[in-house]
């Protein structure tokens, strides 16, 4: 099973980026092989609009069906939901902490966007 | 002649200058309120509504039975108004700029265009002034298509005054882009000067001749005057920081009606604007002859 984390770095120790659309990277963790790859999302850092939509499409492209992030806005939610991706929000400090929470079943899926458009 | 009234900073007096100019310009002048996010010229003219038209922009409509989710459309859209998933394309009409690119690049011809309402253009008549105003619907973020639509209602045979939105971004460019002359309204404050510089850069980039109106003269300092002198930008009118103008404004009255002394000042502004435009045009023709 693949799980995607929004992060500002590219290791498990890196901070979990609370922002979904404008996170620098997505860390894609494979629970079967216990390994990960990193997908660049920096093209969205300066997007004037639609960063969440583009980021959601990128996450969908990884084939993962689980996303762990800080917050998710309405447009990203619509894309992720359509792609059948479950969204989990957390205030964990690092990707490793968030991964631990995810694996222990502490995180609940969110059924709706938890912030408005253009939430920073 | 199309005369645009713009400013970098908001609240410098664009609408005051526009409506008073329109009043002294005589019969058959058109006043176009391009500040479609909050049109306010109508507060001073109280015209009778003649016509209201809905304005739509074309947005993509995806035929799910034809879409293969190939990603050509979303890859093309720089505004991220369309997302491609395996299950098909998802559209976000509120982000679409209506360029039609997605329907052109779709290899399956799955995308057609449909109208998405963004606002209305209203035309009213008030004592010989034809007021045309765009009014953007609440929640719509894109002003330029509505500004362009409002401009399409202009009668090219009659003079027009365009009241632009504040700033120097896309809506302002859409408003002033085919004006013959731009009047930049500013105030003698550090903020006024800072944004005047941005506005001057903008009109130079667009190659539109410009003059300046300095409003609320008496407050602030003389750096706006110095800047105009250094840059060779003509100051077409100085409006004093006169409480009586603000009082008339607060009652929705035109300065030229409430305070007759200002009538001549605005007539002079119109005269000097026309002279400036003529001078620049003949200079341009002289250049061509050489």
mmCIF file of N, CA, C and O in Angstrom, chain B residues 203-268:
data_model
loop_
_atom_site.group_PDB
_atom_site.id
_atom_site.type_symbol
_atom_site.label_atom_id
_atom_site.label_comp_id
_atom_site.label_asym_id
_atom_site.label_seq_id
_atom_site.Cartn_x
_atom_site.Cartn_y
_atom_site.Cartn_z
ATOM 1 N N UNK B 203 2.011 52.561 -18.102
ATOM 2 C CA UNK B 203 1.571 53.240 -19.333
ATOM 3 C C UNK B 203 2.718 53.345 -20.341
ATOM 4 O O UNK B 203 2.497 53.295 -21.544
ATOM 5 N N UNK B 204 3.939 53.448 -19.836
ATOM 6 C CA UNK B 204 5.092 53.482 -20.755
ATOM 7 C C UNK B 204 5.254 52.141 -21.460
ATOM 8 O O UNK B 204 5.542 52.080 -22.652
ATOM 9 N N UNK B 205 5.076 51.072 -20.688
ATOM 10 C CA UNK B 205 5.148 49.723 -21.271
ATOM 11 C C UNK B 205 4.086 49.560 -22.359
ATOM 12 O O UNK B 205 4.330 48.956 -23.401
ATOM 13 N N UNK B 206 2.903 50.124 -22.109
ATOM 14 C CA UNK B 206 1.796 50.004 -23.060
ATOM 15 C C UNK B 206 1.872 51.058 -24.160
ATOM 16 O O UNK B 206 1.064 51.055 -25.085
ATOM 17 N N UNK B 207 2.846 51.985 -24.018
ATOM 18 C CA UNK B 207 3.033 53.059 -25.006
ATOM 19 C C UNK B 207 1.775 53.919 -25.163
ATOM 20 O O UNK B 207 1.377 54.273 -26.269
ATOM 21 N N UNK B 208 1.148 54.232 -24.030
ATOM 22 C CA UNK B 208 -0.010 55.137 -24.049
ATOM 23 C C UNK B 208 0.424 56.445 -23.396
ATOM 24 O O UNK B 208 0.966 56.430 -22.293
ATOM 25 N N UNK B 209 0.217 57.584 -24.083
ATOM 26 C CA UNK B 209 0.597 58.854 -23.466
ATOM 27 C C UNK B 209 -0.215 59.118 -22.204
ATOM 28 O O UNK B 209 -1.375 58.694 -22.105
ATOM 29 N N UNK B 210 0.410 59.822 -21.261
ATOM 30 C CA UNK B 210 -0.272 60.040 -19.976
ATOM 31 C C UNK B 210 0.029 61.415 -19.406
ATOM 32 O O UNK B 210 1.082 61.992 -19.653
ATOM 33 N N UNK B 211 -0.933 61.920 -18.652
ATOM 34 C CA UNK B 211 -0.750 63.122 -17.847
ATOM 35 C C UNK B 211 -1.214 62.789 -16.441
ATOM 36 O O UNK B 211 -1.811 61.735 -16.211
ATOM 37 N N UNK B 212 -0.913 63.692 -15.513
ATOM 38 C CA UNK B 212 -1.220 63.408 -14.104
ATOM 39 C C UNK B 212 -2.206 64.434 -13.549
ATOM 40 O O UNK B 212 -2.163 65.613 -13.907
ATOM 41 N N UNK B 213 -3.130 63.963 -12.722
ATOM 42 C CA UNK B 213 -3.953 64.847 -11.901
ATOM 43 C C UNK B 213 -3.539 64.600 -10.459
ATOM 44 O O UNK B 213 -3.534 63.455 -9.998
ATOM 45 N N UNK B 214 -3.140 65.665 -9.766
ATOM 46 C CA UNK B 214 -2.767 65.512 -8.352
ATOM 47 C C UNK B 214 -3.952 65.979 -7.516
ATOM 48 O O UNK B 214 -4.377 67.131 -7.616
ATOM 49 N N UNK B 215 -4.472 65.051 -6.743
ATOM 50 C CA UNK B 215 -5.646 65.331 -5.922
ATOM 51 C C UNK B 215 -5.207 65.592 -4.482
ATOM 52 O O UNK B 215 -4.163 65.106 -4.052
ATOM 53 N N UNK B 216 -6.020 66.328 -3.745
ATOM 54 C CA UNK B 216 -5.753 66.647 -2.331
ATOM 55 C C UNK B 216 -4.422 67.369 -2.150
ATOM 56 O O UNK B 216 -3.621 67.032 -1.270
ATOM 57 N N UNK B 217 -4.162 68.308 -3.048
ATOM 58 C CA UNK B 217 -2.934 69.087 -2.928
ATOM 59 C C UNK B 217 -3.022 69.950 -1.678
ATOM 60 O O UNK B 217 -4.036 70.600 -1.436
ATOM 61 N N UNK B 218 -1.955 69.921 -0.887
ATOM 62 C CA UNK B 218 -1.954 70.640 0.384
ATOM 63 C C UNK B 218 -1.594 69.689 1.508
ATOM 64 O O UNK B 218 -0.994 70.077 2.494
ATOM 65 N N UNK B 219 -1.952 68.409 1.322
ATOM 66 C CA UNK B 219 -1.479 67.436 2.308
ATOM 67 C C UNK B 219 -0.201 66.810 1.764
ATOM 68 O O UNK B 219 0.167 67.010 0.605
ATOM 69 N N UNK B 220 0.510 66.089 2.601
ATOM 70 C CA UNK B 220 1.711 65.394 2.160
ATOM 71 C C UNK B 220 2.852 66.337 1.859
ATOM 72 O O UNK B 220 3.063 67.323 2.556
ATOM 73 N N UNK B 221 3.582 66.039 0.764
ATOM 74 C CA UNK B 221 4.774 66.824 0.445
ATOM 75 C C UNK B 221 4.811 67.114 -1.057
ATOM 76 O O UNK B 221 3.813 66.923 -1.747
ATOM 77 N N UNK B 222 5.968 67.579 -1.554
ATOM 78 C CA UNK B 222 6.032 67.971 -2.981
ATOM 79 C C UNK B 222 6.766 66.949 -3.841
ATOM 80 O O UNK B 222 7.188 67.252 -4.950
ATOM 81 N N UNK B 223 6.931 65.725 -3.334
ATOM 82 C CA UNK B 223 7.715 64.758 -4.106
ATOM 83 C C UNK B 223 6.996 64.262 -5.372
ATOM 84 O O UNK B 223 7.650 63.874 -6.332
ATOM 85 N N UNK B 224 5.654 64.271 -5.352
ATOM 86 C CA UNK B 224 4.937 63.880 -6.569
ATOM 87 C C UNK B 224 5.176 64.941 -7.653
ATOM 88 O O UNK B 224 5.443 64.612 -8.818
ATOM 89 N N UNK B 225 5.108 66.214 -7.258
ATOM 90 C CA UNK B 225 5.377 67.296 -8.215
ATOM 91 C C UNK B 225 6.787 67.163 -8.781
ATOM 92 O O UNK B 225 7.003 67.285 -9.992
ATOM 93 N N UNK B 226 7.757 66.906 -7.888
ATOM 94 C CA UNK B 226 9.152 66.795 -8.322
ATOM 95 C C UNK B 226 9.320 65.628 -9.287
ATOM 96 O O UNK B 226 10.000 65.736 -10.313
ATOM 97 N N UNK B 227 8.677 64.512 -8.976
ATOM 98 C CA UNK B 227 8.767 63.322 -9.835
ATOM 99 C C UNK B 227 8.227 63.618 -11.236
ATOM 100 O O UNK B 227 8.855 63.283 -12.241
ATOM 101 N N UNK B 228 7.066 64.281 -11.296
ATOM 102 C CA UNK B 228 6.465 64.593 -12.599
ATOM 103 C C UNK B 228 7.376 65.532 -13.404
ATOM 104 O O UNK B 228 7.541 65.369 -14.615
ATOM 105 N N UNK B 229 7.976 66.497 -12.697
ATOM 106 C CA UNK B 229 8.887 67.433 -13.367
ATOM 107 C C UNK B 229 10.082 66.681 -13.934
ATOM 108 O O UNK B 229 10.425 66.823 -15.111
ATOM 109 N N UNK B 230 10.709 65.857 -13.093
ATOM 110 C CA UNK B 230 11.902 65.104 -13.527
ATOM 111 C C UNK B 230 11.598 64.198 -14.712
ATOM 112 O O UNK B 230 12.410 64.035 -15.608
ATOM 113 N N UNK B 231 10.430 63.581 -14.685
ATOM 114 C CA UNK B 231 10.075 62.595 -15.705
ATOM 115 C C UNK B 231 9.426 63.234 -16.932
ATOM 116 O O UNK B 231 9.113 62.536 -17.895
ATOM 117 N N UNK B 232 9.199 64.536 -16.888
ATOM 118 C CA UNK B 232 8.568 65.207 -18.023
ATOM 119 C C UNK B 232 7.116 64.783 -18.227
ATOM 120 O O UNK B 232 6.637 64.715 -19.358
ATOM 121 N N UNK B 233 6.422 64.472 -17.129
ATOM 122 C CA UNK B 233 5.012 64.080 -17.235
ATOM 123 C C UNK B 233 4.159 65.307 -16.899
ATOM 124 O O UNK B 233 4.285 65.872 -15.816
ATOM 125 N N UNK B 234 3.323 65.754 -17.830
ATOM 126 C CA UNK B 234 2.549 66.962 -17.563
ATOM 127 C C UNK B 234 1.535 66.776 -16.436
ATOM 128 O O UNK B 234 0.844 65.761 -16.374
ATOM 129 N N UNK B 235 1.482 67.766 -15.542
ATOM 130 C CA UNK B 235 0.442 67.777 -14.502
ATOM 131 C C UNK B 235 -0.727 68.568 -15.088
ATOM 132 O O UNK B 235 -0.620 69.767 -15.334
ATOM 133 N N UNK B 236 -1.825 67.868 -15.346
ATOM 134 C CA UNK B 236 -2.942 68.468 -16.064
ATOM 135 C C UNK B 236 -3.887 69.238 -15.146
ATOM 136 O O UNK B 236 -4.579 70.148 -15.590
ATOM 137 N N UNK B 237 -3.941 68.838 -13.885
ATOM 138 C CA UNK B 237 -4.815 69.523 -12.934
ATOM 139 C C UNK B 237 -4.349 69.217 -11.515
ATOM 140 O O UNK B 237 -3.913 68.097 -11.237
ATOM 141 N N UNK B 238 -4.441 70.235 -10.659
ATOM 142 C CA UNK B 238 -4.215 70.014 -9.234
ATOM 143 C C UNK B 238 -5.526 70.331 -8.528
ATOM 144 O O UNK B 238 -6.096 71.409 -8.720
ATOM 145 N N UNK B 239 -6.011 69.389 -7.747
ATOM 146 C CA UNK B 239 -7.256 69.601 -6.998
ATOM 147 C C UNK B 239 -6.871 69.799 -5.537
ATOM 148 O O UNK B 239 -6.204 68.953 -4.954
ATOM 149 N N UNK B 240 -7.272 70.922 -4.956
ATOM 150 C CA UNK B 240 -6.868 71.170 -3.570
ATOM 151 C C UNK B 240 -7.538 70.209 -2.590
ATOM 152 O O UNK B 240 -8.582 69.628 -2.882
ATOM 153 N N UNK B 241 -6.922 70.060 -1.434
ATOM 154 C CA UNK B 241 -7.485 69.227 -0.369
ATOM 155 C C UNK B 241 -8.620 70.024 0.279
ATOM 156 O O UNK B 241 -8.446 70.622 1.321
ATOM 157 N N UNK B 242 -9.753 70.018 -0.401
ATOM 158 C CA UNK B 242 -10.870 70.898 -0.052
ATOM 159 C C UNK B 242 -11.989 70.082 0.576
ATOM 160 O O UNK B 242 -12.564 69.201 -0.068
ATOM 161 N N UNK B 243 -12.293 70.370 1.824
ATOM 162 C CA UNK B 243 -13.334 69.636 2.541
ATOM 163 C C UNK B 243 -14.682 69.696 1.815
ATOM 164 O O UNK B 243 -15.475 68.748 1.864
ATOM 165 N N UNK B 244 -14.916 70.816 1.111
ATOM 166 C CA UNK B 244 -16.208 70.973 0.417
ATOM 167 C C UNK B 244 -16.400 69.907 -0.671
ATOM 168 O O UNK B 244 -17.522 69.485 -0.935
ATOM 169 N N UNK B 245 -15.288 69.484 -1.304
ATOM 170 C CA UNK B 245 -15.392 68.435 -2.320
ATOM 171 C C UNK B 245 -15.820 67.126 -1.654
ATOM 172 O O UNK B 245 -16.703 66.414 -2.141
ATOM 173 N N UNK B 246 -15.199 66.837 -0.511
ATOM 174 C CA UNK B 246 -15.541 65.611 0.210
ATOM 175 C C UNK B 246 -16.987 65.639 0.678
ATOM 176 O O UNK B 246 -17.688 64.621 0.643
ATOM 177 N N UNK B 247 -17.448 66.812 1.099
ATOM 178 C CA UNK B 247 -18.841 66.926 1.553
ATOM 179 C C UNK B 247 -19.808 66.666 0.403
ATOM 180 O O UNK B 247 -20.800 65.950 0.549
ATOM 181 N N UNK B 248 -19.507 67.258 -0.768
ATOM 182 C CA UNK B 248 -20.363 67.043 -1.937
ATOM 183 C C UNK B 248 -20.345 65.556 -2.327
ATOM 184 O O UNK B 248 -21.394 64.962 -2.593
ATOM 185 N N UNK B 249 -19.160 64.982 -2.305
ATOM 186 C CA UNK B 249 -18.973 63.566 -2.642
ATOM 187 C C UNK B 249 -19.818 62.687 -1.731
ATOM 188 O O UNK B 249 -20.487 61.754 -2.177
ATOM 189 N N UNK B 250 -19.801 63.025 -0.425
ATOM 190 C CA UNK B 250 -20.524 62.200 0.536
ATOM 191 C C UNK B 250 -22.035 62.277 0.327
ATOM 192 O O UNK B 250 -22.771 61.403 0.760
ATOM 193 N N UNK B 251 -22.498 63.347 -0.335
ATOM 194 C CA UNK B 251 -23.925 63.455 -0.650
ATOM 195 C C UNK B 251 -24.230 62.892 -2.036
ATOM 196 O O UNK B 251 -25.363 62.947 -2.505
ATOM 197 N N UNK B 252 -23.198 62.355 -2.717
ATOM 198 C CA UNK B 252 -23.402 61.821 -4.059
ATOM 199 C C UNK B 252 -23.539 62.910 -5.101
ATOM 200 O O UNK B 252 -24.145 62.713 -6.150
ATOM 201 N N UNK B 253 -22.970 64.103 -4.816
ATOM 202 C CA UNK B 253 -23.044 65.209 -5.777
ATOM 203 C C UNK B 253 -21.719 65.374 -6.499
ATOM 204 O O UNK B 253 -20.652 65.110 -5.934
ATOM 205 N N UNK B 254 -21.810 65.863 -7.721
ATOM 206 C CA UNK B 254 -20.594 66.131 -8.485
ATOM 207 C C UNK B 254 -20.002 67.462 -8.024
ATOM 208 O O UNK B 254 -20.733 68.429 -7.785
ATOM 209 N N UNK B 255 -18.686 67.514 -7.950
ATOM 210 C CA UNK B 255 -18.020 68.745 -7.532
ATOM 211 C C UNK B 255 -18.380 69.899 -8.476
ATOM 212 O O UNK B 255 -18.602 71.019 -8.033
ATOM 213 N N UNK B 256 -18.454 69.593 -9.776
ATOM 214 C CA UNK B 256 -18.724 70.682 -10.741
ATOM 215 C C UNK B 256 -20.145 71.216 -10.615
ATOM 216 O O UNK B 256 -20.429 72.347 -11.029
ATOM 217 N N UNK B 257 -21.073 70.418 -10.051
ATOM 218 C CA UNK B 257 -22.440 70.888 -9.817
ATOM 219 C C UNK B 257 -22.542 71.619 -8.481
ATOM 220 O O UNK B 257 -23.133 72.694 -8.395
ATOM 221 N N UNK B 258 -21.957 71.009 -7.440
ATOM 222 C CA UNK B 258 -22.096 71.558 -6.087
ATOM 223 C C UNK B 258 -21.218 72.788 -5.883
ATOM 224 O O UNK B 258 -21.562 73.681 -5.116
ATOM 225 N N UNK B 259 -20.076 72.812 -6.552
ATOM 226 C CA UNK B 259 -19.098 73.890 -6.361
ATOM 227 C C UNK B 259 -18.735 74.452 -7.737
ATOM 228 O O UNK B 259 -17.789 73.998 -8.368
ATOM 229 N N UNK B 260 -19.493 75.417 -8.216
ATOM 230 C CA UNK B 260 -19.344 75.906 -9.601
ATOM 231 C C UNK B 260 -17.911 76.302 -9.970
ATOM 232 O O UNK B 260 -17.536 76.215 -11.140
ATOM 233 N N UNK B 261 -17.106 76.696 -8.981
ATOM 234 C CA UNK B 261 -15.739 77.112 -9.293
ATOM 235 C C UNK B 261 -14.954 75.964 -9.944
ATOM 236 O O UNK B 261 -14.028 76.193 -10.730
ATOM 237 N N UNK B 262 -15.344 74.736 -9.620
ATOM 238 C CA UNK B 262 -14.596 73.596 -10.165
ATOM 239 C C UNK B 262 -14.973 73.278 -11.610
ATOM 240 O O UNK B 262 -14.296 72.507 -12.286
ATOM 241 N N UNK B 263 -16.089 73.851 -12.056
ATOM 242 C CA UNK B 263 -16.518 73.580 -13.429
ATOM 243 C C UNK B 263 -15.408 73.946 -14.414
ATOM 244 O O UNK B 263 -15.030 73.163 -15.294
ATOM 245 N N UNK B 264 -14.879 75.155 -14.237
ATOM 246 C CA UNK B 264 -13.833 75.637 -15.151
ATOM 247 C C UNK B 264 -12.570 74.780 -15.040
ATOM 248 O O UNK B 264 -11.892 74.529 -16.038
ATOM 249 N N UNK B 265 -12.268 74.311 -13.818
ATOM 250 C CA UNK B 265 -11.061 73.485 -13.645
ATOM 251 C C UNK B 265 -11.177 72.177 -14.426
ATOM 252 O O UNK B 265 -10.221 71.726 -15.063
ATOM 253 N N UNK B 266 -12.360 71.569 -14.382
ATOM 254 C CA UNK B 266 -12.524 70.309 -15.105
ATOM 255 C C UNK B 266 -12.630 70.525 -16.614
ATOM 256 O O UNK B 266 -12.183 69.696 -17.394
ATOM 257 N N UNK B 267 -13.217 71.653 -17.008
ATOM 258 C CA UNK B 267 -13.207 71.982 -18.442
ATOM 259 C C UNK B 267 -11.773 72.142 -18.921
ATOM 260 O O UNK B 267 -11.403 71.681 -20.006
ATOM 261 N N UNK B 268 -10.981 72.778 -18.078
ATOM 262 C CA UNK B 268 -9.571 72.977 -18.410
ATOM 263 C C UNK B 268 -8.830 71.635 -18.498
ATOM 264 O O UNK B 268 -7.995 71.425 -19.375
#
